[in-house]
Short mmCIF file of C-alpha atoms and ligand atoms in Angstrom, two decimals:
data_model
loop_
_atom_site.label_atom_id
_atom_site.label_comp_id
_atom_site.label_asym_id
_atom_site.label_seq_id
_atom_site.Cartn_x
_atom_site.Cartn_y
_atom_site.Cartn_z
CA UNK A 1 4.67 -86.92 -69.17
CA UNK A 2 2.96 -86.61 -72.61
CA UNK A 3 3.72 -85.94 -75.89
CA UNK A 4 5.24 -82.19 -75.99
CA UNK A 5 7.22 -82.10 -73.24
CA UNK A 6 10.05 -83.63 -75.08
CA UNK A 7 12.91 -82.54 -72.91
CA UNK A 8 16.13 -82.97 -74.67
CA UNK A 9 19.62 -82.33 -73.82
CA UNK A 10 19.61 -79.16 -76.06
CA UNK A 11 16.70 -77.46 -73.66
CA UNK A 12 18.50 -78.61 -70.62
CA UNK A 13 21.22 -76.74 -71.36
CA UNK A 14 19.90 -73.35 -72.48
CA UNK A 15 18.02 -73.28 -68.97
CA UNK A 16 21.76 -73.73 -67.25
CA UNK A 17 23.19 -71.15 -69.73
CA UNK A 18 21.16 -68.37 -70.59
CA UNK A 19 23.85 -67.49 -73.42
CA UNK A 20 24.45 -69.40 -76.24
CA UNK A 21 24.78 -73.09 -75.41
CA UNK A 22 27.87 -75.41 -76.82
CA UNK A 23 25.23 -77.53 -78.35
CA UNK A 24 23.48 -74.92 -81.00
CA UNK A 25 26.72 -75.98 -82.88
CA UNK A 26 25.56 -76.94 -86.01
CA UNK A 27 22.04 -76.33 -85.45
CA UNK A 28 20.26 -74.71 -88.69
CA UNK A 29 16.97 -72.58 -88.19
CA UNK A 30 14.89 -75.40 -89.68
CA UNK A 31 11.12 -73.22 -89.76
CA UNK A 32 10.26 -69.46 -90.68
CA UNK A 33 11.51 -67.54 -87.83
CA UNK A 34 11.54 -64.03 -88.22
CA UNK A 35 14.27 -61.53 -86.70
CA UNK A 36 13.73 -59.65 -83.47
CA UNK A 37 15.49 -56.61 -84.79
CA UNK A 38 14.27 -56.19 -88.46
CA UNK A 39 12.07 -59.34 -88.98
CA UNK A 40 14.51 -60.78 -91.76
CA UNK A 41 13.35 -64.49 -92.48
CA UNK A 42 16.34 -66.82 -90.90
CA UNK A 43 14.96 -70.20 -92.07
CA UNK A 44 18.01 -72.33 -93.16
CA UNK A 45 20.71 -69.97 -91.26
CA UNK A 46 23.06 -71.43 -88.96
CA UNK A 47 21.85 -70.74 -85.13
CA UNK A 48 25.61 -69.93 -84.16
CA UNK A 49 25.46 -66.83 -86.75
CA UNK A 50 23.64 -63.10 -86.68
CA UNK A 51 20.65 -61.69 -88.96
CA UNK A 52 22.75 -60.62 -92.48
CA UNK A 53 20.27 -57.66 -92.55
CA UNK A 54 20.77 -56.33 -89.00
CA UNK A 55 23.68 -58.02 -87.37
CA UNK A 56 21.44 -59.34 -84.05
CA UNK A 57 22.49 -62.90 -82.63
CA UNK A 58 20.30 -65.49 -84.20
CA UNK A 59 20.28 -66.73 -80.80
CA UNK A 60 18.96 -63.80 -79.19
CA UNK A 61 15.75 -64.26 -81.50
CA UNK A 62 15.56 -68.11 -80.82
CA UNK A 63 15.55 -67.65 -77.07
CA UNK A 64 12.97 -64.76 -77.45
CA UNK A 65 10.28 -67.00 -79.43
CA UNK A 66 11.05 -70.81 -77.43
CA UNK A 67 10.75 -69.31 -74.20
CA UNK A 68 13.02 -71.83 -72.62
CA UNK A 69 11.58 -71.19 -68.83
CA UNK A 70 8.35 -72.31 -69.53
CA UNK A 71 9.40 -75.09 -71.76
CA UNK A 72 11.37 -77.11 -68.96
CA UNK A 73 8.23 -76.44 -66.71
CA UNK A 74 5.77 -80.18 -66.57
CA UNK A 75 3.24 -80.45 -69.39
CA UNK A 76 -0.16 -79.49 -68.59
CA UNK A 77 -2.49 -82.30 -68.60
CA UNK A 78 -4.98 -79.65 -70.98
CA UNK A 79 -3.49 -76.79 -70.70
CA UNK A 80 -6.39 -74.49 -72.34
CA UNK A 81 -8.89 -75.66 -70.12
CA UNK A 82 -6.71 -74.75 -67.29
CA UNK A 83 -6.21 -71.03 -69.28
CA UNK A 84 -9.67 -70.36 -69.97
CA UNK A 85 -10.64 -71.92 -65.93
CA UNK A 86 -7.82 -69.34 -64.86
CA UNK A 87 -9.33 -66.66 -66.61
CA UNK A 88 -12.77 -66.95 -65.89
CA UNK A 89 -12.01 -67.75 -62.48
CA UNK A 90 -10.46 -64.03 -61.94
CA UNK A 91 -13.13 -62.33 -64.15
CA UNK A 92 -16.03 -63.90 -61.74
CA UNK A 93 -13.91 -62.35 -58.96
CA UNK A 94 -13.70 -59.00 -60.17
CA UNK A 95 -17.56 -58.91 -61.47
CA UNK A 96 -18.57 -60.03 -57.90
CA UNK A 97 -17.10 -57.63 -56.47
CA UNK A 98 -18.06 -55.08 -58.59
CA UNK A 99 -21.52 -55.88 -58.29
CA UNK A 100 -21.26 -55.97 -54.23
CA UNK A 101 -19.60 -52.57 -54.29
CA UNK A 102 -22.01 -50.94 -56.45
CA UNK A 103 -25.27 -50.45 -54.21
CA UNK A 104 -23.02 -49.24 -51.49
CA UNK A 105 -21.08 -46.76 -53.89
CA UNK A 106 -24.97 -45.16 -55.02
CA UNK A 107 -26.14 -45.49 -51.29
CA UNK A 108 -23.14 -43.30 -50.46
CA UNK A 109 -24.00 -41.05 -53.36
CA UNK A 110 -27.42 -40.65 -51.85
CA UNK A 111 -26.97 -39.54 -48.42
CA UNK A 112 -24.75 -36.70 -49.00
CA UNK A 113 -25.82 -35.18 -45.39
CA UNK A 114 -24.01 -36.15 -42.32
CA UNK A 115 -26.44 -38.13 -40.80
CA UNK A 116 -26.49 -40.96 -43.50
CA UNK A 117 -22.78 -42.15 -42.29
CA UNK A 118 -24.97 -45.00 -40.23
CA UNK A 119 -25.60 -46.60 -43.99
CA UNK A 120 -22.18 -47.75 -44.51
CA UNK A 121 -23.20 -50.53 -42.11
CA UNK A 122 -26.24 -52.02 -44.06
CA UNK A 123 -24.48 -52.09 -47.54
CA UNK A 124 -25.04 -55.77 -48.38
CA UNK A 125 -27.80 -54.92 -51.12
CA UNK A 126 -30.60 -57.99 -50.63
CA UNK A 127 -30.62 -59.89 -54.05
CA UNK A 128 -27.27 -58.17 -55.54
CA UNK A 129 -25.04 -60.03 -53.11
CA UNK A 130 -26.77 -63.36 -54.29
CA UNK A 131 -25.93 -62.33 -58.16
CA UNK A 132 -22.20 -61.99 -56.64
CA UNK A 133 -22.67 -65.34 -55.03
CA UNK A 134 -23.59 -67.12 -58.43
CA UNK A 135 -20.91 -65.83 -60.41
CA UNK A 136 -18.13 -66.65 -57.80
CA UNK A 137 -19.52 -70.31 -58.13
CA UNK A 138 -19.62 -70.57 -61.74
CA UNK A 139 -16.03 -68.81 -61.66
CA UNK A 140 -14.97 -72.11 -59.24
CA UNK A 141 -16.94 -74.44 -61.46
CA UNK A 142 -14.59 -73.28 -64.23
CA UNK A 143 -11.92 -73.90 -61.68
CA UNK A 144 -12.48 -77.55 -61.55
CA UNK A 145 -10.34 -77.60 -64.85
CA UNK A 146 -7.53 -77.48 -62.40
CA UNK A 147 -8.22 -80.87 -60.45
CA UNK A 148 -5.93 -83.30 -61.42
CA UNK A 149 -6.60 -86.18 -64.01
CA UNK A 150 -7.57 -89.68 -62.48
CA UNK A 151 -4.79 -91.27 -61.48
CA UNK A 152 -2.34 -88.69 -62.06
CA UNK A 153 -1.84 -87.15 -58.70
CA UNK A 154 -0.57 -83.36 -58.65
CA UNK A 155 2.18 -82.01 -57.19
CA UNK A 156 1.17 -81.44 -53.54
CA UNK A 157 1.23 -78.33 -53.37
CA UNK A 158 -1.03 -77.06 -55.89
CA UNK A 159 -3.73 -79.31 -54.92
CA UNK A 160 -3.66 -77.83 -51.58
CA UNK A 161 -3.92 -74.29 -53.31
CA UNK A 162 -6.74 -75.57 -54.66
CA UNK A 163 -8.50 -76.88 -51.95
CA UNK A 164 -7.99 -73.34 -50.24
CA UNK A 165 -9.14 -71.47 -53.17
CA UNK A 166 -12.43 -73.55 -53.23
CA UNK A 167 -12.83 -73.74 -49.71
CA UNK A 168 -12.08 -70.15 -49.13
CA UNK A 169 -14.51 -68.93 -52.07
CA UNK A 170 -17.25 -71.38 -50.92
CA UNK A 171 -17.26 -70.03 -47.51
CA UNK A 172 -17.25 -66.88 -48.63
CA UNK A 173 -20.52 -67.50 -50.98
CA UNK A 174 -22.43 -69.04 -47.79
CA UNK A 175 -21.65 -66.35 -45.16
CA UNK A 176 -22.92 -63.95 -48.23
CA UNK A 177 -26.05 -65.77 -48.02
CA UNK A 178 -26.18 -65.92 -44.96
CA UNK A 179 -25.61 -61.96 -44.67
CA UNK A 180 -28.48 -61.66 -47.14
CA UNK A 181 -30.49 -63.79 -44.68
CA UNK A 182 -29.26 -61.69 -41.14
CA UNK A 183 -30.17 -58.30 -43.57
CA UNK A 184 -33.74 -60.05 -44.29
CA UNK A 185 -34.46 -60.26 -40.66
CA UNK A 186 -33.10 -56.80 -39.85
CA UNK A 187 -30.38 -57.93 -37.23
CA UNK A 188 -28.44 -55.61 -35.62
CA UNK A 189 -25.54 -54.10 -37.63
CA UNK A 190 -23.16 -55.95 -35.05
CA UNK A 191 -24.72 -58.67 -36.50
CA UNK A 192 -23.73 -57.91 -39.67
CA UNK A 193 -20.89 -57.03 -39.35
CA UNK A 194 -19.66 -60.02 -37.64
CA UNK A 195 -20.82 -62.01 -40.91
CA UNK A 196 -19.31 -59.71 -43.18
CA UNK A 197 -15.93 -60.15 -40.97
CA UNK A 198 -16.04 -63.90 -41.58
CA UNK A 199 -16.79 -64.06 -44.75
CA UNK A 200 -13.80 -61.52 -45.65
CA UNK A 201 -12.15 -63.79 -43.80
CA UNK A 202 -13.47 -66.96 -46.33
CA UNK A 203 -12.45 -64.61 -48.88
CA UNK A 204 -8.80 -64.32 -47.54
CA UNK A 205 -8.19 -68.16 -47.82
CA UNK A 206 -9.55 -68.36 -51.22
CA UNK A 207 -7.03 -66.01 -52.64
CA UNK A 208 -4.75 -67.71 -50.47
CA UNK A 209 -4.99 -70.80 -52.62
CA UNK A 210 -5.47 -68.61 -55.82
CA UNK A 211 -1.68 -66.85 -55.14
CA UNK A 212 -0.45 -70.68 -55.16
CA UNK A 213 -2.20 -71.43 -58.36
CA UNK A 214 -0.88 -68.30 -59.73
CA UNK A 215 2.59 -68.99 -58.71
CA UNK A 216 2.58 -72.47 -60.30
CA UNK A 217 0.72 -71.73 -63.48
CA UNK A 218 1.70 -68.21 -63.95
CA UNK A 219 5.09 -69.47 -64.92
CA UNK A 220 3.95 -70.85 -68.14
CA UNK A 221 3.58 -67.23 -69.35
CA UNK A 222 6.62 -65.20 -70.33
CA UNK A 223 4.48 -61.62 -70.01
CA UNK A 224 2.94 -62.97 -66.38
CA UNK A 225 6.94 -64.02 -65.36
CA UNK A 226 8.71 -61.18 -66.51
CA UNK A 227 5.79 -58.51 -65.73
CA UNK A 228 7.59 -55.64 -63.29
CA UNK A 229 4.08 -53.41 -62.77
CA UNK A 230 1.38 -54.88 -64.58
CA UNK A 231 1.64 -58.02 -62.08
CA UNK A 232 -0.89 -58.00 -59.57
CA UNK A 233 0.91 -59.28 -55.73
CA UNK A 234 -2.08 -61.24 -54.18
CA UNK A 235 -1.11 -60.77 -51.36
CA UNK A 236 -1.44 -57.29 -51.25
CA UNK A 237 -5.28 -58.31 -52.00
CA UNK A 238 -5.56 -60.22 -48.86
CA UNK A 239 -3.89 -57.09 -47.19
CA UNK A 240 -6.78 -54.98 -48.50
CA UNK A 241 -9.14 -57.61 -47.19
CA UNK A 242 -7.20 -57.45 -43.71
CA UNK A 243 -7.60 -53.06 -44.29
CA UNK A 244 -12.18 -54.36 -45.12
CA UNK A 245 -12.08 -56.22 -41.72
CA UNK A 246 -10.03 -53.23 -39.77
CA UNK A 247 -12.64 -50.89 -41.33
CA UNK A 248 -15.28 -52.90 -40.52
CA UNK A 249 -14.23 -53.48 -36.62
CA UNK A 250 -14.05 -49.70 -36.63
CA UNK A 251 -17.71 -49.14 -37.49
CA UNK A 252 -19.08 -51.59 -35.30
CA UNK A 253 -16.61 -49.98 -32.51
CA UNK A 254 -18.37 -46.70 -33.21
CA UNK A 255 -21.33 -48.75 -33.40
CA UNK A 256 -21.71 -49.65 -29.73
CA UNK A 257 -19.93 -46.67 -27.98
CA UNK A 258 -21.13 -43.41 -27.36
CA UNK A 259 -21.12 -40.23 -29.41
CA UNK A 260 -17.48 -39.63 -28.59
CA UNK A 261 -16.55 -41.95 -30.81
CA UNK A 262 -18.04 -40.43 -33.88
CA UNK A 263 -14.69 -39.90 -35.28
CA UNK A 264 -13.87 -43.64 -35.42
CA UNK A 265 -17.26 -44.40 -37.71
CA UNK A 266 -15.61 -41.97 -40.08
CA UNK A 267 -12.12 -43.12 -40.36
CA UNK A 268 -13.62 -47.13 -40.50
CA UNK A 269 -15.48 -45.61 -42.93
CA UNK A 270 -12.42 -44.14 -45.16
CA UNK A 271 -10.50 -47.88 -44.13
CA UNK A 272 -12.90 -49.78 -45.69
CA UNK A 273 -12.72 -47.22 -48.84
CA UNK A 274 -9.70 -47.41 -49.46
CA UNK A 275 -9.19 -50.76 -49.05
CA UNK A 276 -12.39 -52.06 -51.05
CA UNK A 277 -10.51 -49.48 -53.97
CA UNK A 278 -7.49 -51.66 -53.86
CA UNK A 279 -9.45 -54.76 -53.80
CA UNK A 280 -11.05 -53.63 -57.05
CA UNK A 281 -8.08 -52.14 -58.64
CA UNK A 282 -6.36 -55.62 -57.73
CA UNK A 283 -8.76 -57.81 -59.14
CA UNK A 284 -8.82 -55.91 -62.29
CA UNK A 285 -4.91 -56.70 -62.61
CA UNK A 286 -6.03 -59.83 -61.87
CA UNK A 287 -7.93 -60.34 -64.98
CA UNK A 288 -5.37 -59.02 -67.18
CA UNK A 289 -2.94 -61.68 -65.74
CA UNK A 290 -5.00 -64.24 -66.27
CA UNK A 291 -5.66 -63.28 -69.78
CA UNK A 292 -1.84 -62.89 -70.24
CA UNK A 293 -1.75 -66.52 -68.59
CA UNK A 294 -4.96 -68.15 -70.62
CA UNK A 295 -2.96 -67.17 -74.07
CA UNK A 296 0.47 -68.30 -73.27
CA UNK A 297 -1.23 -72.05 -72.24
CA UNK A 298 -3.55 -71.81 -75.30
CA UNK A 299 -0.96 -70.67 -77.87
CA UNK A 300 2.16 -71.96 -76.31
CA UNK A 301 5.24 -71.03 -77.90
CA UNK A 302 7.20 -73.29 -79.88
CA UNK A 303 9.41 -76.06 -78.22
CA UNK A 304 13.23 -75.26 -79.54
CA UNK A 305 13.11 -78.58 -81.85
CA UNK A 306 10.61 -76.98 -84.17
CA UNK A 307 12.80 -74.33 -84.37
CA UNK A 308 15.73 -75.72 -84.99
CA UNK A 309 17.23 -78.66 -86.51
CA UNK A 310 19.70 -80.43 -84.87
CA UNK A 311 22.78 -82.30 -86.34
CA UNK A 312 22.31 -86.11 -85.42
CA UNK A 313 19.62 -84.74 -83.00
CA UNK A 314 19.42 -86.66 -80.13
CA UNK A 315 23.57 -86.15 -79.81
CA UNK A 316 24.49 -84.32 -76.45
CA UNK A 317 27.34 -82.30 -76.28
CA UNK A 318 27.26 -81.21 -72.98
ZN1 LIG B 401 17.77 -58.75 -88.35
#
């Protein structure tokens, strides 16, 4: 419980009350703090009154830049480490997988006849998968800014969303190599796909742990809080994982039947589509919440005390 975290009676209270608390009275805007509505300058204005250009509630602009929410949440040990870790955890994501999806997306673009559906099963490019492998790890590596400082245990939770998340993405990086390795010595695709199952699967309880981190960190950031659309549900992700392994299961169904079954190749083939589309739309989301999440911990917004001055301060009058 460091330095900023200050808590006071005054915050306490505007997180009960989302209106105007009892205990603005008094208070005088105290640094230059520009109106919501027309961007008048309210330094040295009573907190209890409105803008004399526009009319708006002092308040109203107050709450808007203190962000009370995040303000009662603990203080990050360093919180732009964990921002930037955050973010270039879900950018290593989304290149990964952009890079594993690409050689399958041209090998689709070459076979245009009929006969080329049997590629969808050998998609794991050789050394591409590897590059994926590498970035995932230097996107946990950036992770490790989330580990808690010695002797300063975290919260349960969130140190077992971590432990999934590396777990999970570690897994998923070995059964990739592994893949390459089964590819290498031209198993059959069963083969395959039975390693491209589990490591979807590795893949599930990393994001898993990521949704957790999310959760607890995400809160720091009004946009990432408040977002309606633009906030991406991981565990829709993990759905579109489930939608890769259904897909997958398909093929390798078709795989080992007879021709009857030629239908089911096609519509695994249009499961996994679909679903690796989500993935990627998903994990692009992804990255924009993180960045919405890296700038809120790296320029936080102001605590209400450097916003306003209080008479005799430290009074309560709750
Ligand atoms: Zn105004």
């Amino acid at each position: 419980m460091a330095s900023r975290g200050r808590s006071n009676p005054v915050q306490l209270s505007i997180v009960n009350a989302p209106s105007q608390p009892q205990s603005l009275a008094g208070a005088v805007v105290c640094s230059p703090l520009h109106c919501r509505g027309c961007g008048y300058n309210l330094y040295g204005l009573s907190a209890e009154g409105r803008c004399p250009e526009c009319g708006l509630e002092i308040w109203e602009t107050v709450q808007h830049t203190v962000d009370p929410a995040a303000s009662r949440l603990p203080v990050l040990r360093n919180p732009r480490a964990v921002g930037n870790g955050l973010f270039w955890l879900t950018l290593s994501l989304f290149v990964a997988a952009v890079i594993l999806v690409a050689r399958p997306v041209a090998r689709r673009l070459d076979t245009l006849d009929p006969t080329g559906l049997r590629d969808i099963s050998a998609w794991t490019p050789l050394y591409l998968a590897l590059v994926a492998g590498v970035v995932v790890l230097a996107g946990l590596r950036a992770a490790g800014s989330f580990a808690p400082p010695k002797g300063q245990e975290l919260h349960g939770s969130i140190k077992r969303d971590i432990r999934l998340l590396v777990a999970g993405m570690a897994a998923w990086v070995l059964l990739v190599v592994i893949q390459v390795g089964l590819e290498w010595k031209a198993v059959p695709a069963w083969g395959l796909g039975l390693a491209r199952i589990a490591a979807t699967f590795g893949a599930m309880v990393g994001l898993f742990g990521l949704d957790g981190i999310l959760r607890a960190i995400g809160q720091r950031s009004r946009a990432f809080r408040t977002a309606r659309g633009g906030r991406q549900g991981v565990l829709a992700m993990i759905g579109a994982l489930a939608g890769v392994v259904l897909g997958e299961l398909m093929g390798m169904g078709a795989a080992m039947s007879s021709r009857a079954w030629g239908g089911l190749a096609t519509m695994g083939m249009v499961v996994t589509w679909i679903s690796t589309l989500m993935l990627l739309i998903g994990l692009a989301y992804l990255v924009v919440n993180g960045w919405w999440i890296r700038r809120a911990l790296c320029r936080p917004p102001p605590a209400l005390d450097e916003i306003l001055n209080q008479p005799g301060d430290e009074e309560s009058t709750n």
